[in-house]
Coordinates of C-alpha atoms in Angstrom, one line a residue:
M118 CA -3.2 13.6 13.4
R119 CA 0.2 12.6 11.9
P120 CA 0.7 13.8 8.3
I121 CA 0.4 11.0 5.6
R122 CA 3.8 11.6 4.0
G123 CA 7.0 9.7 3.1
V124 CA 7.6 6.0 2.9
L125 CA 4.5 4.1 4.2
P126 CA 4.9 0.3 3.5
V127 CA 2.0 -2.0 3.2
F128 CA 2.6 -4.7 5.7
Q129 CA 2.1 -8.4 4.9
T130 CA -0.2 -10.5 7.1
P131 CA 1.6 -13.5 8.6
F132 CA -0.3 -16.7 9.3
H133 CA 0.1 -19.6 11.6
Q134 CA 0.0 -23.1 10.1
D135 CA -3.8 -23.2 10.6
L136 CA -4.0 -19.9 8.7
T137 CA -5.1 -17.8 11.7
I138 CA -3.3 -14.5 11.9
D139 CA 0.1 -14.6 13.6
L140 CA 0.0 -11.4 15.7
A141 CA 3.4 -12.0 17.3
T142 CA 5.1 -12.1 13.9
L143 CA 3.0 -9.1 12.8
E144 CA 4.3 -7.1 15.7
H145 CA 7.9 -8.1 14.8
E146 CA 7.3 -7.1 11.2
I147 CA 6.0 -3.6 12.2
H148 CA 8.9 -3.0 14.5
W149 CA 11.3 -4.1 11.8
L150 CA 9.7 -1.7 9.3
Y151 CA 10.2 1.2 11.5
E152 CA 13.8 0.1 12.2
Q153 CA 14.4 0.2 8.4
G154 CA 13.3 3.8 8.2
A155 CA 9.5 3.6 7.5
D156 CA 7.6 6.8 8.1
G157 CA 4.4 4.9 8.9
I158 CA 2.5 1.7 8.0
V159 CA -0.4 0.7 5.9
M160 CA -2.9 -2.2 6.0
G161 CA -3.8 -2.6 2.3
M162 CA -4.8 -5.1 -0.4
V163 CA -1.4 -6.8 -0.2
S164 CA -2.2 -7.4 3.4
E165 CA -4.7 -9.9 2.1
T166 CA -7.6 -7.9 3.5
L167 CA -10.0 -9.3 0.9
R168 CA -9.4 -12.8 2.3
L169 CA -10.2 -11.9 5.9
S170 CA -13.5 -12.0 7.7
S171 CA -14.9 -8.6 9.0
E172 CA -13.9 -9.6 12.5
E173 CA -10.3 -10.5 11.4
R174 CA -10.0 -7.2 9.5
E175 CA -11.0 -5.2 12.5
A176 CA -8.7 -7.2 14.8
L177 CA -5.8 -6.8 12.3
A178 CA -6.5 -3.0 12.1
A179 CA -6.5 -2.6 15.8
A180 CA -3.3 -4.6 16.2
A181 CA -1.5 -2.5 13.6
C182 CA -2.5 0.7 15.4
R183 CA -1.3 -0.8 18.7
F184 CA 2.0 -2.1 17.4
S185 CA 2.8 1.1 15.6
A186 CA 2.8 2.8 19.0
G187 CA 2.7 6.3 17.7
R188 CA 5.9 6.1 15.7
G189 CA 4.2 7.1 12.5
P190 CA 0.9 7.4 10.8
V191 CA -1.2 4.3 10.4
V192 CA -3.4 3.9 7.3
I193 CA -6.1 1.2 7.3
S194 CA -7.9 -0.3 4.3
A195 CA -11.7 0.2 4.6
G196 CA -13.0 -0.5 1.1
A197 CA -15.9 -3.0 0.8
E198 CA -18.6 -4.3 -1.4
S199 CA -21.3 -2.3 0.4
T200 CA -21.3 1.3 1.6
A201 CA -22.5 0.2 5.0
L202 CA -19.6 -2.3 5.5
A203 CA -17.1 0.3 4.3
I204 CA -18.4 2.8 6.8
R205 CA -18.2 0.1 9.5
Y206 CA -14.5 -0.6 8.7
A207 CA -13.7 3.2 8.5
R208 CA -15.3 3.9 11.9
Q209 CA -13.6 1.0 13.5
A210 CA -10.2 2.1 12.2
E211 CA -10.8 5.6 13.4
A212 CA -11.8 4.3 16.9
A213 CA -8.7 2.1 16.9
G214 CA -6.4 5.1 16.4
A215 CA -5.8 5.1 12.6
D216 CA -4.6 8.4 11.1
A217 CA -6.4 7.7 7.8
V218 CA -8.3 5.1 5.9
M219 CA -7.7 3.9 2.3
V220 CA -10.7 3.0 0.3
I221 CA -11.0 1.0 -2.9
P222 CA -14.2 1.0 -4.9
P223 CA -16.4 -2.1 -4.8
V224 CA -14.9 -4.8 -7.0
A225 CA -17.7 -7.2 -7.6
V226 CA -20.1 -4.7 -9.2
A227 CA -19.2 -2.1 -11.9
V228 CA -21.1 0.9 -10.5
G229 CA -21.5 4.2 -12.3
E230 CA -19.6 7.3 -11.4
E231 CA -22.4 9.0 -9.6
E232 CA -23.0 5.9 -7.4
L233 CA -19.3 5.7 -6.8
K234 CA -19.2 9.3 -5.8
R235 CA -22.0 8.7 -3.3
Y236 CA -20.1 5.7 -1.9
Y237 CA -17.1 7.9 -1.1
Q238 CA -19.2 10.8 0.1
A239 CA -20.9 8.5 2.7
I240 CA -17.6 7.3 4.0
L241 CA -16.2 10.8 4.2
R242 CA -19.2 12.0 6.1
A243 CA -19.0 9.1 8.5
I244 CA -15.5 9.8 9.9
K245 CA -13.3 12.8 10.7
I246 CA -9.9 11.3 9.7
P247 CA -8.7 11.6 6.0
V248 CA -9.8 9.2 3.3
I249 CA -7.3 8.0 0.7
V250 CA -9.2 7.3 -2.5
Q251 CA -7.5 4.3 -4.0
D252 CA -8.0 3.7 -7.7
A253 CA -6.9 0.0 -7.4
S254 CA -7.6 -0.7 -11.1
G255 CA -4.1 -1.8 -11.6
Y256 CA -5.2 -5.0 -9.7
V257 CA -9.0 -5.0 -9.7
G258 CA -12.0 -3.0 -11.0
R259 CA -12.2 -0.2 -13.5
P260 CA -10.2 3.1 -13.6
M261 CA -11.8 6.1 -11.8
S262 CA -12.1 9.2 -13.9
I263 CA -9.9 12.2 -13.0
A264 CA -13.1 14.4 -12.9
L265 CA -14.6 12.2 -10.2
Q266 CA -11.4 12.4 -8.1
A267 CA -11.1 16.1 -8.5
A268 CA -14.8 16.6 -7.6
L269 CA -14.2 14.7 -4.3
F270 CA -11.2 16.9 -3.5
N271 CA -13.0 20.1 -4.3
E272 CA -15.9 19.1 -2.0
Y273 CA -13.9 17.7 0.9
G274 CA -10.5 19.4 0.6
E275 CA -7.8 18.2 2.9
Q276 CA -9.8 15.2 4.1
V277 CA -9.2 13.6 0.8
L278 CA -5.9 12.1 -0.5
F279 CA -5.3 9.9 -3.5
K280 CA -3.5 6.8 -4.5
P281 CA -3.9 6.4 -8.3
E282 CA -2.9 3.1 -9.7
A283 CA -4.6 3.1 -13.1
T284 CA -2.3 3.0 -16.1
P285 CA -0.7 5.0 -17.5
I286 CA 0.4 6.0 -14.0
G287 CA 2.5 9.1 -14.9
P288 CA 0.1 11.0 -17.2
R289 CA -2.9 10.3 -15.0
L290 CA -1.0 11.5 -11.9
S291 CA -0.2 14.7 -13.7
A292 CA -3.8 15.0 -14.9
L293 CA -5.0 14.7 -11.3
R294 CA -2.4 17.3 -10.2
E295 CA -3.6 19.7 -12.8
A296 CA -7.3 19.1 -12.1
T297 CA -6.8 20.0 -8.4
A298 CA -4.4 22.9 -9.1
G299 CA -1.5 21.0 -7.5
R300 CA -3.3 21.0 -4.1
A301 CA -4.3 17.3 -3.8
P302 CA -1.9 15.1 -1.8
V303 CA -1.0 12.1 -4.0
L304 CA 0.7 8.8 -2.9
E305 CA 2.5 6.5 -5.3
G306 CA 1.4 2.8 -5.3
T307 CA 3.4 0.9 -7.9
G308 CA 5.7 -0.9 -5.5
G309 CA 8.4 1.5 -6.4
I310 CA 8.6 0.8 -10.2
A311 CA 7.4 4.3 -11.0
L312 CA 8.7 6.1 -7.9
V313 CA 11.4 8.3 -9.7
D314 CA 8.9 9.5 -12.3
S315 CA 6.1 10.0 -9.8
F316 CA 8.3 11.9 -7.4
R317 CA 9.0 14.4 -10.2
R318 CA 5.3 14.8 -10.7
G319 CA 4.8 15.9 -7.1
I320 CA 3.8 13.0 -4.9
V321 CA 3.9 13.4 -1.2
G322 CA 4.7 9.7 -0.4
T323 CA 4.9 6.1 -1.5
M324 CA 3.2 2.9 -0.3
P325 CA 5.5 0.0 -1.3
G326 CA 5.6 -3.5 -0.1
A327 CA 7.3 -4.4 3.1
D328 CA 10.0 -6.7 1.7
L329 CA 12.1 -3.9 0.0
I330 CA 11.6 -1.2 2.6
D331 CA 15.2 -0.4 3.1
A332 CA 15.8 0.1 -0.6
I333 CA 12.6 2.2 -1.0
V334 CA 13.6 4.4 2.0
A335 CA 17.1 4.8 0.4
L336 CA 15.6 5.7 -2.9
W337 CA 13.1 8.2 -1.3
R338 CA 15.9 9.9 0.6
A339 CA 18.1 10.1 -2.6
L340 CA 15.2 11.7 -4.5
Q341 CA 14.7 14.2 -1.7
A342 CA 18.4 15.0 -1.8
G343 CA 18.4 15.4 -5.5
D344 CA 21.0 12.6 -5.9
E345 CA 20.1 11.5 -9.4
Q346 CA 23.0 9.0 -9.7
R347 CA 22.0 7.1 -6.5
S348 CA 18.3 7.4 -7.4
Y349 CA 18.8 5.5 -10.6
A350 CA 21.3 3.0 -9.1
L351 CA 18.5 2.0 -6.7
S352 CA 15.6 2.4 -9.0
L353 CA 16.9 0.0 -11.8
P354 CA 17.1 -3.2 -9.7
I355 CA 13.9 -2.2 -7.8
S356 CA 12.1 -1.8 -11.1
S357 CA 13.5 -5.0 -12.5
L358 CA 12.2 -7.0 -9.5
I359 CA 8.8 -5.3 -9.3
A360 CA 8.3 -5.8 -13.1
M361 CA 8.2 -9.5 -12.5
L362 CA 5.1 -9.2 -10.4
T363 CA 2.0 -9.0 -12.6
S364 CA -0.8 -9.7 -10.2
L365 CA -1.8 -9.1 -6.6
D366 CA -1.1 -12.7 -5.7
A367 CA 2.4 -12.4 -7.3
F368 CA 3.2 -9.4 -5.0
V369 CA 2.0 -11.4 -2.0
A370 CA 4.0 -14.5 -2.8
V371 CA 7.3 -12.7 -3.6
E372 CA 7.0 -10.3 -0.6
K373 CA 6.4 -13.2 1.8
Y374 CA 9.3 -15.1 0.3
L375 CA 11.7 -12.2 0.8
L376 CA 10.4 -11.5 4.3
V377 CA 11.2 -15.1 5.2
K378 CA 14.6 -14.7 3.5
R379 CA 15.2 -11.6 5.6
G380 CA 14.3 -13.4 8.9
V381 CA 11.1 -11.4 9.5
F382 CA 8.5 -14.1 8.7
Q383 CA 8.4 -17.8 9.7
N384 CA 6.7 -19.0 6.6
T385 CA 5.2 -18.0 3.2
L386 CA 1.6 -19.1 3.9
V387 CA -1.1 -17.4 1.9
R388 CA -4.8 -17.7 2.3
G389 CA -6.4 -19.6 -0.7
P390 CA -7.5 -19.8 -3.3
V391 CA -4.1 -18.8 -4.6
G392 CA -3.7 -17.4 -8.1
Y393 CA 0.1 -17.5 -8.3
T394 CA 2.8 -19.9 -7.3
L395 CA 6.5 -18.8 -7.1
D396 CA 8.3 -21.4 -9.3
P397 CA 12.0 -22.3 -8.8
E398 CA 13.3 -20.3 -11.8
T399 CA 11.4 -17.1 -10.8
R400 CA 12.6 -17.5 -7.2
A401 CA 16.2 -17.8 -8.5
E402 CA 15.8 -14.6 -10.4
V403 CA 14.2 -12.8 -7.4
D404 CA 17.3 -13.9 -5.4
R405 CA 19.7 -12.6 -8.0
L406 CA 17.9 -9.2 -8.2
F407 CA 17.6 -8.9 -4.5
E408 CA 21.3 -9.5 -4.1
I409 CA 22.1 -6.8 -6.6
L410 CA 19.7 -4.4 -4.9
Q411 CA 21.1 -5.0 -1.4
A412 CA 24.7 -4.3 -2.7
V413 CA 23.5 -0.9 -4.0
V414 CA 21.7 -0.2 -0.7
K415 CA 24.8 -0.9 1.3
G416 CA 27.2 0.6 -1.2

């Protein structure tokens, strides 16, 4: 299995006009991501997985593994509202060639920690590939306790990774690091807004959106090289842009807009119901910040 490390963008799911999945554009997107320096790819919440049928999710996961063609690790979202369904998605991803699955807790029911622990244990026992425990409470659900996450790591070791998204990001990331004696692999999931701080706290990788992949790769390389001046030159416009996005649908809308702007997507279609609309003034500010960021990337 390929190590889950580095810059692993969450791809956007392109749609035809009838809102069926556009696999040709998806293949182009994945090739483009690798050309921009991605270390692997992720099918996650921003891929609109919660708006896909089970059959569509499985077809999308299989296509992502196929289009990646061994160039880097593939991580597939497998979280679901029932343990049985999450196990189904996890096993299908493993069979399709995924290197890991990423699992959010159920979002419709606020389950207790013991029940949540059993949910993750069942998924971990059902497959051999790693499971990334995603505390997606920055978007949905409730924060997971550090104690629960540490207990899963202590029980399953290297099969467990983490993507903490509950606020405050930095202190909770450090708490998880301390609770696992610095052994647990942790991935950043704020779109890049906390990447500099998270890197200093010991993360092994980041899972940003697809639209700013070249900038995030440049920032990751600068951090690895210890180039503080370039790190902040890149981080400031990235953070300004990401700070405008306050919901999952906002991320989807802006990312698809920029992917069209960059010639990767044909349209900005999103499966409804849609909770965010990119208005003209916000779009103009996105354009301004994107131009500033591109100048830094190329500079």
